[in-house]
Amino acid sequence: MAFVRAPSPFLLVLVLALSISAAITATTTVPQPISDHHRSAALNLFAPSHGSFPSLQDAYEALRVFEILGIEEKHRVSTDTCKVVLENLSSLSSSLKDLFYALKVNGILKCKVNGEVFEGIASRLKASISDASPLPDLYYSIGGLVLIKDQDSNVDVLLADATGTFQSIKAQSQSDGKWRYSSDKTESSAYAAGLAFEALAGVISLASSEIDQSKVNTVKHDILKLFGSIEKNDDGSFYFDGETVGGHEHQDSLSTTSSVVRGVTAFAAAVSGEINQLPGDKTLGLAKFLLGIGVPGDAKDFFNQVESLAFLESKRVTIPLILSLPETVYSLTTKGQLKVRVSTALGSAAPPLVVKLVRAFSSGAKDSSIIESKELQYDKRSGLHVLDGFTNNVDVGTDVFVFEIVLHDSHSKQVYATGGQIHMPIYVTGIIAVSNAEIGVLGDLGSVQTKKALDLAGNDVVSFSANHLQKLRFSFQLATPHGHVFKPHQAILKFRHEIKVEHVFVIGNVGKKFEITLDFLGLVEKLFYLSGKYDIELTVGDAAMENSFIRLLGHVKLDLPEAPEKAAQPPAPPVDPYSRYGPKTEITHLFRTPEKRPPQNLSITFLGLILLPFLGFLIGLLRLGVNLKNFPSSTVPAAFALLFQLSIAAVLLLYVLFWLKLDLFTTLKTLGFLGAFLMFSGHRILSYLASTSTKLKSA
């Protein structure tokens, strides 16, 4: 029976893998700005445990991310976190790092901190700066004073010897723009340079008198030297490589880049004028690197990414503009619009601008343009730049569109970095026409013996017979919506024997035609000399082909020679992986045959003989009479005596139940309870009787 099936899991996995590959390529070339995906991830990564965070640093990083992304979460953590902040600020044993992050958290939550507490902390931080401290201690101390200055203007935080402090930090700089952590360490790093730039910016803001401009210019020169050693990727992104300092302290590329961005932007805000025109392509490249990470799964990486992007957008350096595509796949069937979005790295609106399509070319022919110089129309409602339709030159496949951002006014050109021409891969899909399909059997000399045309869009099938001296030829053509030859990623012909043994053959193309010729004489070993009926199945699939398909072409009956003795045997038929979830075979148990039992009359007679002593005991009691003279007359002893007798009766009843129905474990547990009660009540009544007997003897 002829039939057309939907794509198999194999084809679906193939198409999905190719689509993902194209999406990854596009994302790597032009990263997407911060979106709601980041906000959702932030709520999961920085979720407080019972309203608090493991440390003040974690609290600050979470609150800072919420602040940048506009997530209202302060009310959930403010009360408990403020308690920790006040405890650390009031404690004399708090480390410089804890004080630094406590002040940072307080700057966001606005906890009620007494001015005297600020004064005490300021005195301690100044004393720490006066001592010969390593760079991290100076960073925390100076940063703490800057935070106090911002939170309470009445506290004296100015440095008496700001120039000396500036020089002591500058003394750890190296010729390549990197910094050492302290004078006793020879290793330098870009991460330490970021800390130094931020500390120097703090010294400038805390100086009681202006720092010598020549010293400031020297630091500006150090920044340029540091950016001279920046690493660059092929997609135009820039980053500072991770380093290991002192053989044990490692900072990855993201942490190092974040430290430099934080330090450079802080220094740029503290000094007047730009840092000798730091190139806009460097800031844009840093933004591309940070956005190229995607949505980090680690809280620390997430904080470094988001805060660094916020600093790049703070107008202390040129603000990078990010061009992105809401969709990178364009269908020639639906003929949708090509949409372009331009925003800052954090997703804020861009200034007035125009997006131009400079040119577009096929990935396989870079020198030949398929679109030349078009200006996209701006849609005010959606905030997108739109290209209404493609020209007929755009066909199925991967094309590269070259865009350019043109700012309207000259002031925006000084504030924003656009990056020149931006290459964007566009994946164009469409319905592929399948035609001129033919299948036939050839003789041993290549003469056509049987030939039939196939309509691959229909349901017709064919049936052939062949022997090992003949050949089978199959051919067809594929064309794009604009009539060009289309080469799919996969064109496969599959033979399936009656015993479920499959053979796969890749179909190659000769010019415009896809053709395969199977010489059965050369395939007898691969076919395991199996004669019989083979189903013929065609698979054509590509990520750009909207009508990928798997189709049964028909079957061929092969007459192959007998297999030699040492010929390879066909593999075992594949096992359905879902068969293990089906019903299992019924398990039949063989029980031991019950032993032969005595006759019922004999069993009843034996039971009567067992009961005779008990009957004799009862008769003896009736004949002798029951003596109750020693039974206690007082209420409490009488109650214990009665309980003692009932306990004995309960134990006897338990033995009977064990004989009839109870198992050993239940009996032992119950006997343990009854035995304890029996011993307690028996001890009380026997103690009473012994006491009574002693009194009678003494009387």
XYZ file of C-alpha atoms in Angstrom:
699
model
C 0.000 0.000 0.000
C 1.347 3.418 -0.912
C 1.708 5.966 1.814
C 3.524 9.166 2.777
C 4.782 9.440 6.335
C 5.649 12.378 8.515
C 9.369 12.942 9.245
C 10.860 10.244 11.454
C 12.650 10.981 14.765
C 15.933 10.683 12.864
C 14.963 13.446 10.470
C 13.496 15.597 13.200
C 16.714 15.340 15.204
C 18.676 16.219 12.085
C 16.585 19.302 11.301
C 16.603 20.377 14.936
C 20.384 20.061 15.158
C 20.862 22.137 12.032
C 18.421 24.787 13.265
C 20.170 25.004 16.599
C 23.520 25.294 14.834
C 22.246 28.209 12.768
C 20.776 29.885 15.859
C 24.038 29.494 17.749
C 25.948 31.044 14.857
C 23.614 34.020 14.817
C 23.766 34.435 18.574
C 27.542 34.295 18.582
C 27.789 36.921 15.828
C 25.235 39.361 17.234
C 24.210 38.660 20.848
C 20.758 39.550 22.121
C 20.335 42.355 24.708
C 19.097 41.729 28.241
C 15.521 40.441 28.148
C 12.813 38.956 30.335
C 14.718 35.660 30.251
C 17.368 37.324 32.423
C 14.720 38.608 34.834
C 13.198 35.153 35.233
C 16.640 33.630 35.761
C 17.528 36.324 38.330
C 14.502 35.463 40.458
C 15.650 31.829 40.547
C 19.384 32.409 41.019
C 19.077 35.076 43.711
C 16.096 33.723 45.622
C 16.711 34.368 49.360
C 16.464 31.506 51.833
C 13.853 32.413 54.470
C 14.276 36.097 53.640
C 18.080 36.215 53.990
C 21.257 35.482 52.037
C 24.334 33.412 52.981
C 26.565 36.503 53.165
C 26.448 40.265 52.755
C 28.289 39.953 49.441
C 25.586 37.608 48.152
C 22.933 40.003 49.435
C 24.509 42.968 47.648
C 24.908 41.078 44.383
C 21.260 39.995 44.469
C 19.953 43.457 45.369
C 22.167 45.107 42.769
C 20.904 42.755 40.037
C 17.300 43.399 41.086
C 17.966 47.132 41.013
C 19.495 47.077 37.528
C 16.822 44.829 36.031
C 13.963 46.698 37.697
C 12.792 43.757 39.808
C 10.904 44.798 42.946
C 12.217 42.351 45.549
C 13.520 44.678 48.294
C 10.519 44.207 50.586
C 11.161 40.460 50.795
C 14.697 40.791 52.154
C 14.936 44.252 53.696
C 14.043 43.397 57.312
C 16.323 40.412 57.900
C 19.134 41.794 55.752
C 19.082 45.152 57.548
C 19.561 43.333 60.862
C 22.713 41.697 59.496
C 23.907 45.047 58.126
C 23.470 46.797 61.477
C 25.206 43.947 63.321
C 28.246 44.101 61.024
C 28.486 47.883 61.072
C 28.266 47.967 64.876
C 30.740 45.122 65.460
C 34.423 45.907 65.996
C 35.391 42.440 64.769
C 33.874 42.841 61.293
C 36.411 42.493 58.486
C 37.033 45.251 55.958
C 35.275 43.184 53.311
C 32.178 42.712 55.488
C 32.060 46.438 56.270
C 32.399 47.246 52.566
C 29.497 45.031 51.525
C 27.404 46.047 54.528
C 27.720 49.665 53.377
C 26.880 48.681 49.799
C 23.739 46.856 50.936
C 22.813 49.812 53.131
C 23.132 52.097 50.112
C 20.324 50.118 48.435
C 18.060 49.232 51.383
C 18.549 52.500 53.315
C 18.716 50.802 56.716
C 18.517 53.098 59.739
C 22.192 53.478 60.654
C 23.234 55.901 63.387
C 25.641 58.679 62.381
C 27.976 57.712 65.231
C 28.314 54.265 63.701
C 29.405 55.835 60.408
C 31.967 57.972 62.238
C 33.436 54.946 64.015
C 33.698 53.010 60.763
C 35.293 55.984 58.987
C 37.978 56.247 61.660
C 38.746 52.560 61.382
C 38.918 52.680 57.568
C 41.234 55.699 57.619
C 43.545 53.898 60.030
C 43.607 50.889 57.702
C 44.561 53.110 54.753
C 47.404 54.681 56.748
C 48.924 51.244 57.342
C 50.882 49.540 54.600
C 48.007 47.450 53.224
C 47.732 45.136 50.204
C 45.583 46.288 47.298
C 42.367 44.413 48.332
C 42.420 46.028 51.801
C 42.946 49.473 50.271
C 40.130 48.743 47.831
C 37.680 47.840 50.624
C 38.779 50.716 52.876
C 38.644 53.440 50.218
C 35.425 52.029 48.793
C 33.889 52.024 52.257
C 34.741 55.692 52.793
C 33.206 56.593 49.415
C 30.018 54.776 50.391
C 29.861 56.587 53.749
C 30.325 59.883 51.924
C 27.316 59.095 49.738
C 25.153 57.918 52.664
C 25.971 60.554 55.332
C 27.473 63.873 54.274
C 28.087 64.913 57.904
C 30.827 62.321 58.438
C 34.410 63.408 57.763
C 35.774 60.925 55.248
C 38.348 63.086 53.475
C 41.903 61.760 53.292
C 44.590 63.978 54.783
C 47.313 62.446 52.594
C 45.353 61.572 49.466
C 48.393 62.113 47.251
C 50.463 59.662 49.260
C 47.673 57.069 49.121
C 47.325 57.644 45.377
C 51.044 57.130 44.904
C 51.152 53.984 47.069
C 48.491 52.384 44.887
C 50.118 53.580 41.680
C 53.440 52.094 42.800
C 52.051 48.576 42.223
C 51.347 49.225 38.515
C 53.335 47.496 35.786
C 54.502 48.600 32.361
C 51.691 46.706 30.575
C 48.918 48.416 32.546
C 48.381 45.510 34.940
C 48.685 45.741 38.737
C 50.211 43.737 41.548
C 48.229 42.922 44.685
C 51.088 43.951 46.948
C 54.780 44.792 46.840
C 55.816 41.304 47.982
C 54.054 39.638 45.013
C 55.692 39.731 41.612
C 52.656 38.526 39.627
C 50.365 41.108 38.108
C 46.893 40.798 36.640
C 44.206 42.740 34.799
C 41.771 41.836 37.592
C 43.962 43.669 40.117
C 44.180 46.593 37.684
C 40.392 46.900 37.822
C 40.528 47.056 41.634
C 43.296 49.648 41.461
C 41.417 51.901 39.016
C 38.343 51.855 41.251
C 40.439 52.541 44.360
C 42.226 55.437 42.636
C 38.850 56.869 41.619
C 37.835 56.719 45.282
C 41.026 58.512 46.357
C 40.283 61.332 43.902
C 36.768 61.781 45.305
C 38.038 61.651 48.931
C 40.988 64.022 48.418
C 40.870 67.196 50.493
C 42.872 68.914 47.734
C 43.047 68.200 44.023
C 45.338 65.385 42.906
C 48.147 66.416 40.587
C 46.816 66.189 37.011
C 50.035 64.588 35.790
C 49.445 61.618 38.098
C 45.881 61.313 36.801
C 47.124 61.413 33.207
C 49.582 58.644 34.033
C 46.728 56.420 35.150
C 44.816 57.266 31.974
C 47.847 56.112 30.023
C 47.929 52.894 32.067
C 44.311 52.251 31.093
C 45.147 52.609 27.414
C 48.115 50.261 27.817
C 45.874 47.714 29.528
C 43.370 47.915 26.682
C 46.239 47.360 24.296
C 46.545 43.794 25.611
C 42.829 43.038 25.346
C 41.829 39.796 23.594
C 39.567 39.795 20.526
C 37.264 37.122 19.109
C 36.342 36.654 15.461
C 32.862 38.079 16.078
C 34.293 41.431 17.189
C 33.904 40.883 20.921
C 36.675 41.979 23.324
C 37.586 40.519 26.700
C 40.408 40.288 29.222
C 41.781 36.803 29.622
C 41.551 35.029 32.971
C 44.700 34.662 35.038
C 46.094 32.738 37.973
C 47.890 34.921 40.527
C 50.192 33.539 43.184
C 49.716 29.983 41.888
C 46.331 29.589 43.588
C 44.033 32.538 42.908
C 42.288 32.225 39.543
C 39.929 34.737 37.982
C 38.140 33.704 34.803
C 37.638 35.931 31.770
C 34.239 37.169 32.905
C 35.434 38.144 36.398
C 38.543 39.829 34.990
C 36.611 41.725 32.322
C 34.003 42.783 34.868
C 36.699 44.074 37.247
C 38.307 46.163 34.491
C 34.954 47.573 33.323
C 34.012 48.486 36.893
C 37.366 50.143 37.532
C 37.627 52.044 34.243
C 34.088 53.434 34.420
C 34.605 54.462 38.063
C 37.843 56.243 37.180
C 36.207 57.920 34.160
C 33.453 59.249 36.446
C 35.972 60.614 38.963
C 38.182 62.541 36.525
C 37.263 65.357 34.194
C 37.305 64.673 30.480
C 37.404 61.397 28.588
C 40.135 58.823 28.949
C 42.043 59.941 25.852
C 39.178 58.922 23.588
C 38.870 55.252 24.563
C 37.708 53.681 21.256
C 33.992 53.000 20.997
C 34.634 49.677 19.274
C 36.298 48.456 22.483
C 33.247 49.246 24.637
C 30.968 47.714 22.006
C 33.208 44.656 21.874
C 33.073 44.324 25.669
C 29.272 44.472 25.530
C 29.252 41.776 22.829
C 31.428 39.540 24.993
C 29.211 40.025 28.046
C 26.000 39.434 26.094
C 27.528 36.510 24.220
C 27.493 34.538 27.465
C 23.708 34.356 27.202
C 21.881 33.789 30.481
C 24.490 32.563 33.006
C 23.533 29.705 35.285
C 25.841 30.859 38.081
C 24.839 33.731 40.396
C 28.333 35.259 40.461
C 28.630 35.197 36.667
C 25.127 36.643 36.359
C 26.030 39.542 38.661
C 29.298 40.269 36.827
C 27.519 40.266 33.482
C 24.592 42.504 34.462
C 26.565 44.996 36.564
C 29.267 45.374 33.890
C 26.621 46.099 31.261
C 25.069 48.656 33.607
C 28.439 50.425 33.977
C 28.904 50.463 30.201
C 25.509 52.149 29.960
C 26.219 54.791 32.619
C 27.516 57.416 30.130
C 30.999 57.277 31.691
C 32.221 55.755 28.420
C 30.591 55.512 25.006
C 27.358 53.525 25.310
C 27.259 50.478 23.004
C 24.183 50.034 20.809
C 23.172 46.435 20.074
C 21.505 45.458 16.798
C 19.523 42.244 17.080
C 16.900 40.286 15.188
C 13.733 39.038 16.921
C 13.735 36.219 14.345
C 16.657 34.909 12.302
C 14.559 32.584 10.096
C 12.649 34.017 7.123
C 10.140 31.936 5.182
C 9.613 32.525 1.471
C 6.279 30.756 1.823
C 4.710 33.092 4.362
C 6.661 36.134 3.102
C 6.936 37.818 6.481
C 8.800 40.986 7.349
C 12.441 41.213 8.299
C 12.513 43.008 11.661
C 15.513 44.610 13.343
C 15.736 45.932 16.882
C 18.336 48.462 18.073
C 18.713 49.078 21.798
C 21.318 49.379 24.503
C 22.805 46.270 26.084
C 20.241 46.403 28.900
C 17.380 46.730 26.441
C 16.785 50.475 26.834
C 15.520 52.520 23.892
C 18.087 53.823 21.430
C 18.337 57.476 20.335
C 16.850 58.566 16.982
C 18.619 56.626 14.242
C 18.275 54.925 10.886
C 19.077 51.278 10.112
C 20.419 50.712 6.610
C 20.813 47.411 4.828
C 24.136 47.979 3.085
C 24.113 44.705 1.176
C 23.185 41.055 1.410
C 24.979 38.083 -0.051
C 24.729 34.328 -0.025
C 27.095 32.549 2.334
C 28.425 30.590 -0.635
C 29.018 33.639 -2.840
C 30.362 36.562 -0.828
C 31.347 38.619 -3.842
C 27.863 38.597 -5.390
C 25.249 40.829 -3.747
C 21.605 39.801 -3.747
C 20.357 43.060 -2.149
C 21.946 46.480 -2.419
C 21.445 49.558 -0.182
C 18.006 49.614 1.418
C 16.762 51.729 4.317
C 14.525 50.002 6.848
C 11.318 51.708 7.912
C 10.889 52.517 11.610
C 7.669 51.310 13.254
C 6.888 53.570 16.218
C 4.358 51.164 17.756
C 6.722 48.183 17.990
C 10.002 50.125 18.113
C 11.378 47.926 15.304
C 12.995 48.716 11.973
C 11.214 46.764 9.227
C 12.093 45.567 5.744
C 8.787 44.738 4.043
C 9.928 42.101 1.594
C 12.877 40.413 -0.048
C 13.769 40.650 -3.698
C 13.587 37.631 -5.995
C 17.340 37.272 -5.639
C 16.911 35.988 -2.072
C 16.500 32.243 -2.225
C 16.478 29.300 0.178
C 19.695 28.959 2.167
C 21.887 30.956 4.510
C 22.429 34.580 3.576
C 24.434 37.284 5.300
C 22.843 40.718 5.686
C 25.129 43.662 6.338
C 23.474 46.403 8.412
C 24.676 49.836 9.449
C 23.362 52.115 12.206
C 23.299 55.825 11.354
C 22.621 58.252 14.213
C 20.626 61.385 13.490
C 22.569 64.042 15.410
C 26.253 64.628 16.055
C 25.848 64.635 19.848
C 24.597 61.034 19.784
C 27.678 60.026 17.819
C 29.834 61.140 20.759
C 27.700 59.302 23.316
C 26.920 56.020 21.546
C 29.048 53.374 19.811
C 27.460 51.692 16.787
C 30.311 49.493 15.574
C 30.197 50.232 11.843
C 28.885 47.484 9.557
C 27.217 44.562 11.330
C 27.006 41.139 9.651
C 23.867 39.171 10.461
C 23.169 35.626 9.204
C 19.599 35.126 7.966
C 18.248 31.638 7.462
C 15.794 31.535 4.530
C 13.426 28.582 4.230
C 10.900 27.558 1.590
C 9.067 24.722 -0.131
C 11.357 22.732 -2.423
C 9.951 21.377 -5.678
C 10.676 17.681 -6.309
C 10.476 16.604 -9.970
C 11.692 14.225 -12.683
C 11.901 11.244 -10.355
C 12.734 8.023 -12.188
C 13.601 4.513 -11.034
C 14.606 1.539 -13.142
C 16.553 -1.693 -13.480
C 19.644 -1.868 -15.709
C 21.272 -4.860 -17.285
C 24.839 -5.953 -16.677
C 26.004 -3.802 -19.607
C 24.101 -0.712 -18.463
C 21.131 -1.098 -20.799
C 17.791 -0.001 -19.423
C 15.520 -3.014 -18.939
C 12.766 -1.472 -16.802
C 12.113 2.215 -16.134
C 9.263 3.997 -14.380
C 8.518 7.634 -13.555
C 7.508 8.569 -10.025
C 5.437 11.425 -8.678
C 7.087 11.937 -5.300
C 4.315 14.327 -4.290
C 1.764 11.548 -4.826
C 1.252 8.066 -3.440
C 2.281 5.818 -6.325
C 4.751 2.996 -5.702
C 6.707 0.658 -7.927
C 7.613 -3.031 -7.873
C 10.674 -4.607 -9.507
C 12.498 -7.901 -9.690
C 16.260 -8.134 -10.128
C 19.182 -10.490 -9.688
C 22.777 -9.971 -8.645
C 23.894 -9.256 -12.213
C 21.596 -6.253 -12.567
C 21.612 -2.682 -11.261
C 19.046 -0.279 -9.879
C 19.136 3.405 -10.763
C 17.121 6.149 -9.072
C 17.219 9.882 -9.868
C 15.269 13.055 -9.122
C 15.682 16.842 -9.112
C 15.185 19.497 -6.420
C 14.531 23.169 -7.110
C 14.048 26.198 -4.898
C 11.004 28.505 -5.175
C 13.061 30.649 -7.590
C 14.065 27.665 -9.743
C 17.635 27.222 -8.539
C 19.177 23.842 -7.808
C 18.782 22.875 -4.172
C 21.242 20.599 -2.372
C 19.793 19.196 0.851
C 21.911 18.183 3.799
C 20.519 14.648 3.632
C 19.336 12.592 0.646
C 19.193 8.928 1.626
C 17.893 5.778 -0.033
C 17.083 2.981 2.397
C 16.633 -0.732 1.670
C 14.727 -2.756 4.300
C 14.613 -6.561 4.064
C 11.709 -8.693 5.236
C 13.657 -9.661 8.371
C 14.045 -5.932 9.248
C 17.710 -5.660 8.176
C 18.270 -2.122 6.828
C 20.874 -0.716 4.424
C 21.400 3.024 3.908
C 22.830 4.606 0.750
C 23.684 8.314 0.371
C 22.469 9.876 -2.857
C 24.923 12.196 -4.566
C 24.230 14.867 -7.155
C 25.527 15.238 -10.679
C 24.799 18.769 -11.868
C 21.102 19.451 -11.358
C 20.209 15.789 -10.858
C 20.438 13.643 -7.743
C 21.238 10.122 -8.834
C 22.342 6.801 -7.367
C 23.124 3.497 -9.107
C 23.235 0.327 -7.018
C 25.288 -2.525 -8.507
C 23.897 -5.601 -6.778
C 26.917 -7.698 -7.784
C 29.159 -5.469 -5.708
C 26.614 -5.269 -2.866
C 25.918 -8.959 -2.279
C 28.234 -9.066 0.757
C 26.757 -5.875 2.230
C 23.295 -7.356 1.663
C 24.441 -10.558 3.438
C 23.356 -12.614 0.374
C 19.762 -12.185 1.533
C 17.306 -12.781 -1.251
C 13.728 -11.706 -0.989
C 11.658 -8.559 -0.856
C 13.278 -5.205 -0.043
C 11.237 -2.079 0.683
C 12.736 1.058 -0.905
C 12.440 4.254 1.145
C 13.595 7.787 0.245
C 14.556 10.402 2.858
C 15.161 14.034 1.880
C 15.727 16.542 4.686
C 17.196 19.958 5.275
C 16.681 22.693 7.856
C 15.812 25.135 5.055
C 13.415 22.724 3.382
C 9.925 23.231 4.726
C 8.620 20.041 3.084
C 11.261 17.528 4.185
C 9.856 14.038 3.782
C 10.284 10.284 4.091
C 8.489 8.316 1.358
C 8.066 4.671 0.438
C 8.967 4.281 -3.248
C 7.984 0.620 -3.526
C 9.880 -2.672 -3.338
C 12.267 -4.852 -5.273
C 12.549 -8.645 -5.172
C 16.204 -9.635 -5.297
C 17.496 -13.031 -6.316
C 21.011 -13.259 -4.857
C 23.404 -16.229 -4.848
C 23.787 -18.538 -1.880
C 26.062 -17.237 0.873
C 29.542 -18.834 1.201
C 30.402 -20.659 4.418
C 32.500 -17.842 5.863
C 30.172 -15.019 4.805
C 29.107 -12.513 7.442
C 25.764 -13.152 9.048
C 23.065 -10.464 9.137
C 22.738 -8.630 12.449
C 19.996 -9.442 14.885
C 16.824 -7.431 14.299
C 16.692 -4.251 16.380
C 14.837 -4.456 19.653
C 12.040 -2.001 20.150
C 13.189 0.174 23.110
C 9.582 0.544 24.228
C 8.974 -3.197 24.380
C 10.325 -3.357 27.937
C 7.332 -1.290 29.049
C 4.820 -3.821 27.682
C 3.164 -6.703 29.575
C 5.500 -9.329 30.976
C 5.089 -13.085 30.582
C 3.068 -14.714 33.321
C 5.151 -16.362 36.033
C 3.848 -19.781 37.157
C 4.882 -20.863 40.666
C 5.170 -24.553 41.645
C 4.278 -25.054 45.284
C 5.232 -28.081 47.380
C 2.564 -30.784 47.577
C 0.928 -30.679 51.065
C 1.822 -33.623 53.299
C -0.808 -36.218 54.039
C -2.867 -35.370 57.126
C -4.486 -37.791 59.636
C -8.219 -38.498 59.500
C -10.525 -35.905 61.051
C -11.902 -38.294 63.685
C -8.401 -39.082 64.935
C -7.562 -35.343 65.186
C -10.712 -34.631 67.225
C -9.962 -37.555 69.557
C -6.440 -36.247 70.105
C -7.812 -32.770 70.894
C -10.149 -34.292 73.494
C -7.242 -36.096 75.173
C -5.350 -32.781 75.373
C -8.315 -31.046 77.035
C -8.847 -33.789 79.636
C -6.179 -32.445 82.103
C -7.794 -29.007 81.949
C -11.182 -30.512 82.685
C -9.619 -32.419 85.587
C -8.204 -29.144 86.896
C -11.648 -27.519 86.825
C -13.269 -30.509 88.555
C -10.576 -30.403 91.231
C -11.306 -26.741 91.919
C -15.013 -27.491 92.308
C -14.376 -30.399 94.679
C -11.823 -28.597 96.862
C -13.477 -25.174 96.757
C -11.855 -21.815 95.927
C -10.091 -20.124 98.822
C -10.505 -16.326 98.620
C -9.511 -15.574 102.212
C -6.197 -14.015 101.199
C -7.785 -11.812 98.510
C -7.136 -8.195 99.574
C -10.068 -6.264 100.952
C -8.545 -2.784 100.442
C -9.399 -1.018 97.191
C -5.899 -0.468 95.758
C -4.450 -3.925 96.576
C -7.675 -5.542 95.362
C -7.366 -3.682 92.065
C -3.762 -4.861 91.590
C -4.762 -8.425 92.483
C -7.542 -8.335 89.923
C -5.193 -6.875 87.288
C -2.635 -9.588 88.063
C -5.212 -12.343 87.455
C -6.414 -10.649 84.264
C -2.815 -10.335 83.025
C -2.281 -14.059 83.479
C -5.517 -14.722 81.591
C -4.414 -12.345 78.808
C -1.086 -14.194 78.403
C -2.916 -17.506 78.166
C -5.301 -16.008 75.613
C -2.305 -14.730 73.627
C -0.930 -18.268 73.458
C -4.253 -19.451 72.075
C -4.302 -16.683 69.447
C -0.722 -17.498 68.481
C -1.769 -21.074 67.927
C -4.739 -20.020 65.806
C -3.765 -16.941 63.759
C -0.946 -14.688 65.028
C 2.634 -14.774 63.689
C 5.700 -15.010 65.911
C 6.759 -11.357 65.674
C 3.309 -9.988 66.559
C 3.064 -12.437 69.450
C 6.461 -11.474 70.874
C 5.700 -7.735 70.673
C 2.353 -8.219 72.428
C 3.900 -10.562 75.008
C 6.545 -7.964 75.808
C 3.852 -5.435 76.665
C 1.725 -7.910 78.638
C 4.793 -9.339 80.408
C 5.844 -5.919 81.663
C 2.312 -5.214 82.920
C 2.147 -8.683 84.515
C 5.427 -8.156 86.365
C 4.372 -4.725 87.613
C 0.952 -5.808 88.919
C 2.352 -9.094 90.304
C 5.139 -7.300 92.133
C 2.668 -4.894 93.747
C 0.262 -7.593 94.941
C 3.008 -9.938 96.122
C 4.626 -7.066 98.032
C 1.278 -6.402 99.682
C 0.806 -10.040 100.660
C 4.345 -10.246 102.050
C 3.778 -7.093 104.116
C 0.475 -8.446 105.476
C 2.070 -11.760 106.383
C 4.877 -9.989 108.271
C 2.395 -7.906 110.258
C 0.418 -11.037 111.239
C 3.524 -12.842 112.443
C 4.704 -9.872 114.518
C 1.276 -9.563 116.098
